[in-house]
Amino acid sequence: MMTHIFSFEWLHFRKSGVFWGTATALPLLIGFSLFLGSERINEQNETISDIIATETVFYDNMRSQLEAIERGEAEVDAWFQNPANPLVLGQFGQAGRHIFLHPNPLAPLAAGQLDILPYYGKVTLTTMEPLRDNALENPFMQVSGSFDFAFVLVWLVPLFIIVMGYNVISSERERGTYSLLQSQPVSMRTILVQKMIFRFLLVFGIIILSLFVWAVLFGINLFNIQGLQLIAAISIYAAFWFALCVLFNLFQTSSAINAVGLTGLWVFFLLIIPSVISLIVISLHPVPSRALWITEQRAIQQAIQAEGDAIFDTWVVDHPEEFVEGDTPQFYDTWIRRFVWAQATEEREREAERQFEEPRERQAQLASRLRVLSPPMTLQAWLERKAGTDKDRLRSLEKEMRSFQQEWQEFFLPRFQRLEFFTADELTDLPAPQ
Amino acid sequence: MIDIKNLTKSFGNTVAVKNLNLYVAKGEIYCLLGANGAGKTTTINSLLNLVLPEDGTAKIDGLIVTDEPLNTKEKLTYIPENLALYPALSGVENLQFFCGLSGIKLSDSNAVSNLKAAGLQEDATHKRVGGYSKGMRQKVGIALAIARSSEVLLLDEPTSGLDPAASSDFATLLTEMKERGAAVLMATHDLFRAKETGTKIGIMNRGSLVDELNAADVTHSDLEKIYLNHMRA
């Protein structure tokens, strides 16, 4: 029976504009989204390669210069030109290391928070600068915005499913074929379910086929466990929307009511629930404003400036072994103070930051729990997690930068504090991020 | 073949069918006459298990409809007043689809020969049903009965709206079905067609079968008089 209904549904669909519309529009939308996604990630990879190359050239030049100085073939006039100076190697100009969150294999599928949160940053002895592509560096960010496969799947596919499934039974009633079907030795429920299964397979097949064909063309590898997980997620999501269509077809309602009702559910799951969740989360765990945080930072910096000498004197008393007394160059006196103040500023800022971060963490936890109320939100979050473009991963950049900065400081600061300069051989072993 | 005993069905306070007893044997065309609301369609719907009787039973070939709805539907073909088909499909494709629902696979040539046997012209069989007249669609219904070798035909005012020639063609087809041994129950307002085609005529009024006649025993004018007397009673 199933084969029979499938073959006639196929016959019917071949003669229907709805099918040809879906079979044309869906692959084009998926192809366009993957094109934009793969271009975005290509640009991202190019940015990363360019930065790594620049960084490598910089430290290679430093080493060559130092070798020339050691051989007596070159001289330096000023301390800030000396490639053996820990400050020159760890702090000034192009010195420092970049930390990257390399794109995941599925990154072209979901832009996620890439347009808001940075995916790389530069670390020096005293600074941490999170960076991201802007429209000038990466015009695809401007063209694509958030038009990615996740958007097509989460937002647009349900509309195609509604178009395919809203009137399976109501159209029979409106066409007049319902009474003839009712007189057949097959239950209407069987006919409804089998017709829906066929339409599900049709939409699912179009999505998967388009996804894999375009993915191969754009060099995105989906022939792995992640590809299988993606197929499973797509099938569950499509089944959810088809199940809603089945539900509406079980009522004796007209096609118009079904269409309005299903579109209403689309609005409910994709717009209303997220807004309500956002309202609940903001109301229960309000986060102090950003302006307040900036004011707090300024207050800390002013306090450090005011207490500058006292802070440094205390540090000298506490760390006599890390400080060279006597006839030291002027840059040493200036920079040893700056490092001490930077450390004090960071300690105070980290403590103040907690009052801003904690409510944000609670917000994120609550939002994540409430997200299950909306399958589209759940799928979007899952896709972003798989693509590595979710908030949590991008926020982890700051943690990674902080951790690497500690390593960088541990390498350079003791040498600076003891005024010990580097040799060319030592430059081959500079710390680098994992 | 069709055996209705003490069938009663109400919709709210309205009694649609009251204590109905009716039997249609193989090779018999039973025409059910009555005004609108007399209970003819409710009787047919009871045989299709589309309405559940409050009392009594409806049987097809010995099977109680409410107990074995799918098995009884395998034995019958139903042609409503306005037989609607899938307009984008051809007559052949529609016939193949509905036959397939009964588990009968029809090749294109078999479908064409069944449609031709039902009186449809060969060149129309592969055309979209959207362009068919009502009479042509009714013929597809008859072709369905022929293809499925239905033992029972339930017809709900199948000739209403047909022109006299189409109505006459349809009556001829029904006679052929009767000769093949089918039991035909036809609800109709057409006294002339009932007398011409039917073997038995039942008159329903306000849900009850008020009279039952052998078509051969009455003339057209007698039938009209009897019918009107019952309606005015």
XYZ file of C-alpha atoms in Angstrom:
667
model
C 0.000 0.000 0.000
C 2.798 2.371 0.899
C 4.503 1.900 -2.470
C 1.193 2.538 -4.216
C 0.482 5.773 -2.333
C 4.108 6.866 -2.764
C 4.043 6.299 -6.508
C 0.803 8.261 -6.919
C 2.005 11.056 -4.662
C 5.096 11.245 -6.855
C 2.896 11.296 -9.973
C 0.834 14.048 -8.397
C 3.851 16.076 -7.318
C 5.470 15.874 -10.719
C 2.452 17.705 -12.042
C 2.389 20.247 -9.235
C 3.938 23.681 -9.060
C 4.515 23.310 -5.317
C 6.945 20.471 -5.922
C 8.885 22.188 -8.687
C 8.978 25.401 -6.658
C 10.389 23.555 -3.657
C 12.751 21.418 -5.729
C 14.189 24.570 -7.315
C 14.169 27.093 -4.488
C 15.457 24.867 -1.686
C 18.639 23.652 -3.459
C 19.367 27.211 -4.613
C 18.959 28.608 -1.117
C 21.104 25.838 0.367
C 23.753 26.340 -2.337
C 23.825 30.105 -1.824
C 24.086 29.743 1.952
C 26.942 27.238 1.658
C 28.704 29.440 -0.876
C 28.566 32.392 1.505
C 29.561 30.176 4.424
C 32.541 28.649 2.647
C 33.705 32.081 1.410
C 33.425 33.445 4.952
C 35.519 30.595 6.316
C 38.025 30.860 3.455
C 38.467 34.516 4.308
C 38.840 33.580 7.964
C 41.486 30.978 7.115
C 43.282 33.490 4.908
C 43.291 36.035 7.732
C 44.765 33.420 10.055
C 47.426 32.366 7.501
C 48.367 36.000 6.792
C 48.773 36.792 10.468
C 50.809 33.660 11.155
C 53.045 34.469 8.171
C 53.540 38.074 9.312
C 54.312 36.930 12.841
C 56.832 34.349 11.585
C 58.548 36.890 9.340
C 58.775 39.365 12.238
C 60.502 36.933 14.602
C 62.722 35.557 11.792
C 63.858 39.121 11.086
C 64.498 39.689 14.786
C 66.653 36.570 14.892
C 68.597 37.524 11.737
C 69.230 41.002 13.118
C 70.388 39.573 16.417
C 72.707 37.111 14.669
C 74.175 39.995 12.658
C 74.712 41.988 15.870
C 76.332 38.970 17.547
C 78.670 38.558 14.597
C 79.522 42.266 14.853
C 78.077 42.993 11.428
C 75.382 45.335 12.743
C 74.801 47.762 15.562
C 71.754 49.215 17.277
C 71.458 52.846 18.226
C 68.533 52.732 20.619
C 67.276 50.203 23.172
C 63.912 49.830 21.398
C 65.693 48.684 18.238
C 67.612 45.959 20.027
C 66.185 42.543 19.124
C 67.775 41.033 22.222
C 65.703 43.203 24.531
C 62.805 41.259 26.131
C 60.590 44.345 25.786
C 61.230 44.546 22.053
C 60.482 40.837 21.672
C 57.428 40.657 23.890
C 55.726 44.032 23.863
C 56.446 46.584 21.160
C 55.133 47.051 17.643
C 54.557 43.751 15.907
C 55.816 41.780 18.895
C 53.389 39.444 20.624
C 51.466 36.359 19.632
C 48.073 35.899 18.017
C 45.653 33.356 19.459
C 43.150 31.839 17.018
C 39.961 29.860 17.300
C 40.431 27.893 14.096
C 37.170 27.231 12.214
C 35.623 23.790 12.695
C 34.921 21.625 9.614
C 31.213 22.517 9.917
C 31.872 26.236 10.414
C 30.624 27.181 6.896
C 27.174 25.914 7.913
C 26.507 28.365 10.729
C 27.903 31.870 11.138
C 26.588 31.882 14.694
C 28.072 34.718 16.735
C 31.002 35.310 14.368
C 29.607 38.687 13.369
C 29.586 39.806 17.012
C 32.326 37.965 18.848
C 36.020 37.828 17.891
C 37.680 34.615 16.773
C 41.298 35.744 17.227
C 43.258 38.167 19.324
C 46.727 39.538 19.961
C 48.578 39.031 23.214
C 51.562 41.070 24.403
C 53.073 41.379 27.865
C 50.497 43.929 29.005
C 47.706 43.836 26.421
C 45.075 41.429 25.151
C 43.295 42.650 22.067
C 40.382 40.529 20.768
C 39.971 40.967 17.019
C 37.513 39.975 14.310
C 37.034 40.481 10.608
C 35.342 43.684 9.692
C 33.581 44.427 6.436
C 36.749 45.965 4.986
C 38.878 42.920 5.730
C 36.158 40.426 4.880
C 33.414 41.801 2.612
C 31.573 38.459 2.761
C 30.638 39.263 6.331
C 28.729 42.234 4.994
C 27.152 40.357 2.098
C 26.108 37.276 3.998
C 25.341 38.601 7.458
C 23.585 35.700 9.094
C 22.376 34.124 5.843
C 23.837 30.705 6.354
C 22.704 27.098 6.120
C 21.505 27.257 9.732
C 19.176 30.121 8.752
C 17.841 28.222 5.733
C 17.283 25.096 7.796
C 15.893 26.630 10.971
C 13.808 29.440 9.467
C 12.977 28.640 5.850
C 12.682 24.838 5.693
C 9.637 24.840 8.038
C 7.874 27.169 5.579
C 8.528 24.733 2.720
C 7.264 21.882 4.909
C 4.114 23.827 5.768
C 3.518 24.461 2.050
C 3.956 20.736 1.355
C 1.862 19.435 4.229
C -0.797 21.913 5.352
C -3.586 20.602 3.147
C -3.004 16.852 2.727
C -6.492 15.945 3.927
C -8.283 19.299 3.819
C -7.576 19.569 0.076
C -9.228 16.155 -0.426
C -12.273 17.502 1.353
C -12.257 20.723 -0.647
C -11.683 18.929 -3.959
C -14.471 16.450 -3.158
C -12.299 13.333 -3.340
C -12.586 12.805 0.419
C -15.868 10.869 0.203
C -14.465 8.561 -2.491
C -11.338 7.971 -0.392
C -13.487 7.248 2.650
C -15.275 4.518 0.725
C -11.988 2.727 -0.021
C -10.806 -0.247 2.034
C -8.014 1.809 3.575
C -8.332 3.999 6.635
C -7.958 7.733 6.172
C -5.312 7.718 8.898
C -3.205 5.298 6.822
C -3.588 7.503 3.764
C -2.704 10.646 5.746
C 0.355 9.112 7.410
C 1.676 7.582 4.194
C 1.175 10.790 2.230
C 3.003 12.689 4.969
C 5.843 10.167 5.050
C 6.241 10.578 1.295
C 6.317 14.372 1.548
C 8.748 14.133 4.454
C 11.067 11.911 2.400
C 10.774 14.274 -0.549
C 11.726 17.400 1.424
C 14.366 15.511 3.418
C 15.822 14.059 0.214
C 15.981 17.472 -1.469
C 17.732 18.988 1.571
C 20.262 16.180 2.037
C 21.019 15.815 -1.659
C 21.481 19.560 -2.145
C 23.506 19.856 1.046
C 25.936 17.098 0.110
C 26.281 18.086 -3.553
C 26.959 21.743 -2.716
C 29.222 20.725 0.178
C 31.377 18.661 -2.196
C 31.480 21.578 -4.662
C 32.508 24.054 -1.970
C 35.003 21.707 -0.319
C 33.089 21.139 2.910
C 33.626 17.615 4.182
C 30.376 16.097 5.443
C 31.343 12.456 4.906
C 32.103 11.883 8.566
C 30.381 11.415 11.900
C 29.427 15.088 11.989
C 27.736 14.706 8.627
C 25.730 11.786 10.034
C 24.778 13.796 13.101
C 23.681 16.614 10.818
C 21.489 14.227 8.795
C 19.914 12.967 12.026
C 19.282 16.520 13.256
C 17.716 17.557 9.932
C 15.459 14.492 9.899
C 14.258 15.120 13.468
C 13.605 18.792 12.755
C 11.740 18.077 9.496
C 9.761 15.313 11.249
C 8.744 17.787 13.963
C 7.215 20.181 11.418
C 5.568 17.363 9.475
C 4.100 16.062 12.735
C 2.517 19.485 13.281
C 1.088 19.278 9.748
C -0.332 15.811 10.533
C -1.910 17.211 13.689
C -3.639 19.992 11.785
C -4.818 17.553 9.105
C -6.464 15.396 11.752
C -8.875 18.230 12.571
C -11.753 18.784 10.186
C -10.494 22.247 9.344
C -10.152 24.008 6.011
C -6.857 24.436 4.185
C -6.932 28.159 4.947
C -7.261 27.539 8.686
C -4.485 24.943 8.560
C -2.181 27.337 6.713
C -2.867 30.184 9.132
C -2.540 27.877 12.153
C 0.763 26.365 11.012
C 2.190 29.758 10.088
C 1.107 30.929 13.530
C 3.058 28.064 15.095
C 6.067 29.035 12.969
C 5.845 32.565 14.370
C 5.304 31.153 17.866
C 8.342 28.847 17.849
C 10.692 31.134 15.922
C 9.759 34.578 17.172
C 7.506 34.560 20.213
C 9.204 31.876 22.329
C 12.715 33.349 21.825
C 11.392 36.810 22.752
C 9.629 35.462 25.836
C 12.749 33.519 26.880
C 14.839 36.643 26.413
C 12.396 38.655 28.558
C 12.358 36.021 31.309
C 16.150 35.722 31.329
C 16.710 39.495 31.413
C 14.092 39.979 34.131
C 15.370 37.191 36.383
C 19.079 37.878 35.971
C 19.631 41.510 35.008
C 23.167 42.347 33.922
C 24.600 45.758 34.917
C 24.952 48.044 31.919
C 28.112 48.198 29.827
C 28.434 51.915 30.653
C 28.681 50.955 34.309
C 31.477 48.508 33.502
C 33.409 51.177 31.564
C 32.975 53.627 34.456
C 34.233 50.943 36.820
C 37.300 50.324 34.624
C 38.095 54.046 34.550
C 37.744 54.276 38.300
C 40.200 51.394 38.707
C 42.706 53.003 36.331
C 42.439 56.328 38.152
C 42.931 54.603 41.488
C 46.026 52.812 40.172
C 47.428 56.103 38.885
C 46.782 57.776 42.213
C 48.315 54.922 44.200
C 51.040 54.263 41.594
C 54.132 54.913 43.696
C 52.766 53.127 46.738
C 51.837 50.070 44.678
C 55.311 49.934 43.133
C 57.070 50.394 46.472
C 55.049 47.574 47.990
C 55.906 45.336 45.022
C 59.630 46.105 45.357
C 59.484 45.219 49.031
C 57.618 41.998 48.277
C 59.762 41.006 45.258
C 63.319 42.166 45.916
C 64.743 39.331 43.798
C 62.771 40.460 40.736
C 64.127 43.998 40.732
C 67.586 45.283 39.772
C 68.655 48.229 41.852
C 71.335 50.737 41.020
C 72.388 52.150 37.695
C 69.744 50.829 35.346
C 68.658 52.200 31.958
C 65.756 54.641 31.952
C 63.479 52.312 29.971
C 63.878 49.741 32.733
C 62.664 52.112 35.445
C 59.719 53.190 33.305
C 58.639 49.731 32.187
C 59.108 47.860 35.450
C 56.596 50.297 36.944
C 54.208 49.821 34.009
C 54.266 46.052 34.437
C 53.553 46.307 38.139
C 50.681 48.705 37.540
C 49.297 46.600 34.699
C 49.282 43.569 36.971
C 47.537 45.481 39.741
C 44.977 46.871 37.285
C 44.227 43.422 35.928
C 43.763 41.944 39.402
C 41.309 44.658 40.374
C 39.475 44.532 37.072
C 39.071 40.780 37.266
C 37.448 41.077 40.650
C 35.120 43.863 39.458
C 34.304 41.917 36.324
C 32.853 39.106 38.363
C 29.753 41.128 39.277
C 29.099 41.586 35.545
C 30.025 38.078 34.472
C 28.074 36.132 37.082
C 24.596 37.364 36.044
C 25.587 36.817 32.426
C 26.547 33.235 33.223
C 23.230 32.710 35.021
C 21.403 34.241 32.045
C 23.166 31.851 29.680
C 22.372 28.823 31.852
C 18.686 29.719 32.157
C 18.398 30.508 28.448
C 19.989 27.189 27.624
C 17.444 25.347 29.815
C 14.455 27.241 28.408
C 15.639 26.759 24.831
C 14.136 23.247 24.771
C 10.718 24.912 24.566
C 11.526 25.827 20.999
C 12.900 23.115 18.678
C 14.149 25.779 16.212
C 16.190 27.462 18.967
C 17.516 24.085 20.096
C 18.584 23.207 16.545
C 20.169 26.627 15.996
C 22.169 26.263 19.213
C 23.201 22.716 18.265
C 24.341 23.794 14.792
C 26.366 26.673 16.207
C 27.971 24.363 18.761
C 28.888 21.861 16.018
C 30.179 24.688 13.822
C 32.178 26.106 16.731
C 30.595 29.518 16.290
C 28.552 29.501 19.481
C 28.912 32.086 22.222
C 30.626 29.688 24.632
C 33.419 28.771 22.223
C 34.004 32.320 21.029
C 34.015 33.542 24.636
C 36.642 30.913 25.417
C 39.046 32.975 23.270
C 39.483 35.424 26.135
C 40.335 32.586 28.509
C 42.839 31.164 26.053
C 44.375 34.581 25.531
C 44.684 35.124 29.272
C 46.253 31.708 29.743
C 48.744 32.317 26.951
C 49.547 35.805 28.219
C 50.609 34.218 31.497
C 52.959 31.894 29.608
C 54.303 34.831 27.567
C 54.876 36.904 30.694
C 56.562 34.016 32.495
C 58.964 33.735 29.582
C 59.873 37.412 29.138
C 59.243 39.225 32.420
C 61.844 37.477 34.605
C 64.485 38.200 31.931
C 63.398 41.826 31.746
C 63.280 42.191 35.506
C 66.845 40.852 35.730
C 67.821 42.914 32.654
C 69.015 39.765 30.895
C 68.936 40.066 27.122
C 68.327 37.201 24.684
C 70.734 35.483 22.343
C 69.814 34.626 18.759
C 69.704 30.904 19.595
C 67.117 31.486 22.293
C 64.759 33.083 19.797
C 64.067 29.693 18.241
C 62.222 28.672 21.386
C 59.747 31.481 21.911
C 56.425 30.365 23.437
C 53.691 29.758 20.909
C 49.998 28.984 21.412
C 48.823 25.391 20.959
C -26.074 -9.013 -0.323
C -27.066 -5.731 1.312
C -28.988 -6.446 4.467
C -30.178 -3.688 6.756
C -32.115 -4.622 9.865
C -33.861 -2.257 12.292
C -31.399 0.524 11.525
C -31.930 3.683 13.534
C -29.855 6.842 13.474
C -30.540 10.305 14.858
C -28.656 13.570 14.644
C -29.543 15.465 17.798
C -33.320 15.591 17.999
C -33.725 14.754 14.336
C -34.375 11.110 13.505
C -32.604 10.482 10.198
C -33.412 6.771 9.864
C -35.981 4.930 11.949
C -36.193 1.176 12.240
C -35.175 0.620 8.629
C -35.286 -2.881 7.162
C -33.999 -3.318 3.634
C -32.525 -6.142 1.589
C -30.880 -6.005 -1.841
C -30.059 -9.333 -3.432
C -27.376 -10.065 -6.025
C -28.382 -8.938 -9.511
C -30.883 -6.466 -8.125
C -31.113 -2.688 -8.480
C -32.860 -1.206 -5.494
C -33.893 2.400 -6.003
C -34.487 4.381 -2.878
C -36.852 7.291 -3.432
C -37.658 10.061 -1.033
C -37.632 13.780 -0.459
C -34.577 15.624 0.755
C -33.939 14.629 4.363
C -35.866 11.372 4.044
C -32.804 9.389 5.210
C -31.489 8.014 1.910
C -27.940 9.377 2.269
C -27.787 8.378 5.959
C -28.689 4.829 4.890
C -25.853 4.767 2.349
C -23.436 6.361 4.827
C -24.326 3.636 7.346
C -23.282 1.047 4.781
C -19.992 2.931 4.328
C -19.500 3.088 8.103
C -19.390 6.871 7.879
C -22.204 7.147 10.418
C -22.609 4.786 13.337
C -26.149 3.511 13.885
C -27.710 3.785 17.316
C -29.603 0.592 16.804
C -29.818 -2.215 14.251
C -27.219 -3.551 11.869
C -26.090 -3.024 8.311
C -24.499 -6.007 6.597
C -22.730 -6.430 3.295
C -22.282 -9.978 2.098
C -22.973 -11.195 5.619
C -20.341 -8.936 7.236
C -21.473 -6.370 9.794
C -20.260 -3.002 8.538
C -19.409 -1.559 11.946
C -17.399 -4.648 12.900
C -15.458 -5.026 9.657
C -15.465 -1.672 7.925
C -12.422 -2.287 5.707
C -13.500 -5.801 4.659
C -16.956 -4.569 3.682
C -15.480 -1.664 1.747
C -13.467 -4.148 -0.298
C -16.730 -5.489 -1.670
C -18.322 -2.216 -2.682
C -17.942 0.785 -4.903
C -19.484 4.068 -3.911
C -20.427 6.741 -6.398
C -21.553 10.004 -4.791
C -23.793 12.582 -6.406
C -20.808 14.529 -7.626
C -17.923 12.168 -8.146
C -14.750 14.190 -7.664
C -11.410 12.891 -8.915
C -7.863 14.249 -9.028
C -8.054 16.893 -11.748
C -4.331 16.866 -12.568
C -4.369 13.119 -13.255
C -5.893 11.382 -16.263
C -8.865 9.029 -16.128
C -6.450 6.083 -16.373
C -4.297 7.384 -13.528
C -7.307 8.082 -11.304
C -8.639 4.601 -11.941
C -5.245 3.042 -11.233
C -4.954 5.012 -7.984
C -8.347 4.047 -6.575
C -7.996 0.438 -7.683
C -4.581 0.338 -6.047
C -6.151 1.309 -2.727
C -8.015 -2.015 -2.922
C -4.803 -3.811 -3.767
C -5.620 -4.155 -7.483
C -2.818 -3.249 -9.850
C -4.136 -2.126 -13.204
C -1.936 -1.854 -16.248
C -2.560 1.103 -18.565
C -4.256 -1.116 -21.142
C -6.496 -2.739 -18.529
C -7.431 0.647 -17.171
C -8.294 1.869 -20.661
C -10.421 -1.194 -21.405
C -12.290 -0.794 -18.093
C -12.926 2.873 -18.819
C -14.115 1.952 -22.296
C -16.376 -0.706 -20.813
C -17.841 2.040 -18.632
C -18.597 4.039 -21.748
C -15.727 6.515 -21.767
C -14.275 7.288 -25.173
C -10.744 5.999 -25.637
C -9.253 9.377 -26.520
C -10.531 10.790 -23.213
C -8.952 8.148 -21.040
C -5.486 9.733 -21.054
C -6.739 13.300 -20.720
C -6.696 15.215 -17.456
C -9.851 14.625 -15.438
C -10.001 18.389 -14.830
C -11.532 18.633 -18.302
C -14.146 15.854 -17.784
C -17.881 16.501 -17.604
C -19.885 15.150 -14.679
C -21.142 12.257 -16.808
C -17.584 11.302 -17.746
C -16.525 11.331 -14.105
C -19.481 9.100 -13.192
C -18.271 6.701 -15.867
C -14.883 6.560 -14.163
C -16.802 5.558 -11.021
C -18.505 2.746 -12.914
C -15.142 1.722 -14.397
C -13.875 1.486 -10.838
C -16.720 -0.871 -9.964
C -16.000 -2.961 -13.079
C -12.255 -3.085 -12.439
C -12.739 -4.070 -8.829
C -15.526 -6.535 -9.735
C -17.530 -4.946 -6.946
C -20.354 -7.068 -5.615
C -22.129 -4.022 -4.247
C -22.704 -0.591 -5.742
C -23.831 2.271 -3.539
C -25.013 5.241 -5.555
C -26.119 8.510 -4.033
C -28.167 10.435 -6.597
C -25.679 9.622 -9.364
C -27.822 10.954 -12.220
C -28.760 14.305 -10.743
C -27.432 17.022 -13.009
C -26.791 14.656 -15.915
C -28.376 15.410 -19.260
C -30.955 12.822 -20.470
C -28.517 11.081 -22.813
C -25.850 10.763 -20.116
C -28.492 9.651 -17.644
C -29.667 6.994 -20.054
C -26.083 5.828 -20.673
C -25.585 5.591 -16.944
C -28.748 3.515 -16.553
C -27.476 1.151 -19.232
C -24.229 0.731 -17.345
C -26.131 -0.020 -14.144
C -28.135 -2.681 -15.935
C -24.880 -4.216 -17.150
C -23.560 -4.198 -13.582
C -26.767 -5.885 -12.435
C -26.319 -8.530 -15.095
C -22.805 -9.152 -13.811
C -24.441 -10.020 -10.476
C -23.871 -6.813 -8.522
C -26.311 -5.663 -5.859
C -27.040 -1.999 -6.507
C -28.537 0.419 -4.007
C -29.293 3.774 -5.600
C -30.721 6.781 -3.812
C -32.465 9.002 -6.352
C -35.141 11.637 -6.934
C -35.636 10.475 -10.496
C -38.887 8.458 -10.532
C -38.619 7.773 -14.243
C -35.096 6.354 -13.955
C -36.075 4.349 -10.864
C -38.930 2.697 -12.721
C -36.831 2.130 -15.857
C -33.671 0.845 -14.198
C -34.685 -0.516 -10.852
C -35.883 -3.975 -10.003
C -37.180 -2.870 -6.643
C -38.247 0.561 -5.467
C -38.331 1.686 -1.855
C -39.955 4.919 -0.743
C -38.598 6.622 2.347
C -40.317 9.343 4.301
C -38.988 10.946 7.491
C -36.475 8.178 8.050
C -38.849 5.249 7.537
C -39.298 2.929 4.600
C -42.974 3.529 3.918
C -43.413 1.429 0.801
C -41.607 -1.174 -1.248
C -42.584 -2.056 -4.817
C -41.471 -4.284 -7.637
C -40.588 -1.979 -10.505
C -42.157 -4.329 -12.999
C -45.524 -4.216 -11.157
C -46.099 -0.491 -11.464
C -46.451 1.966 -14.301
C -44.764 5.346 -14.362
C -47.938 7.161 -13.438
C -48.785 4.689 -10.646
C -45.359 5.148 -9.188
C -45.725 8.918 -9.265
C -49.116 8.737 -7.566
C -47.888 6.363 -4.863
C -44.827 8.482 -4.246
C -46.788 11.721 -3.980
C -49.366 10.129 -1.685
C -46.624 9.079 0.693
C -44.977 12.478 0.584
C -48.278 14.238 1.333
C -49.307 11.844 4.065
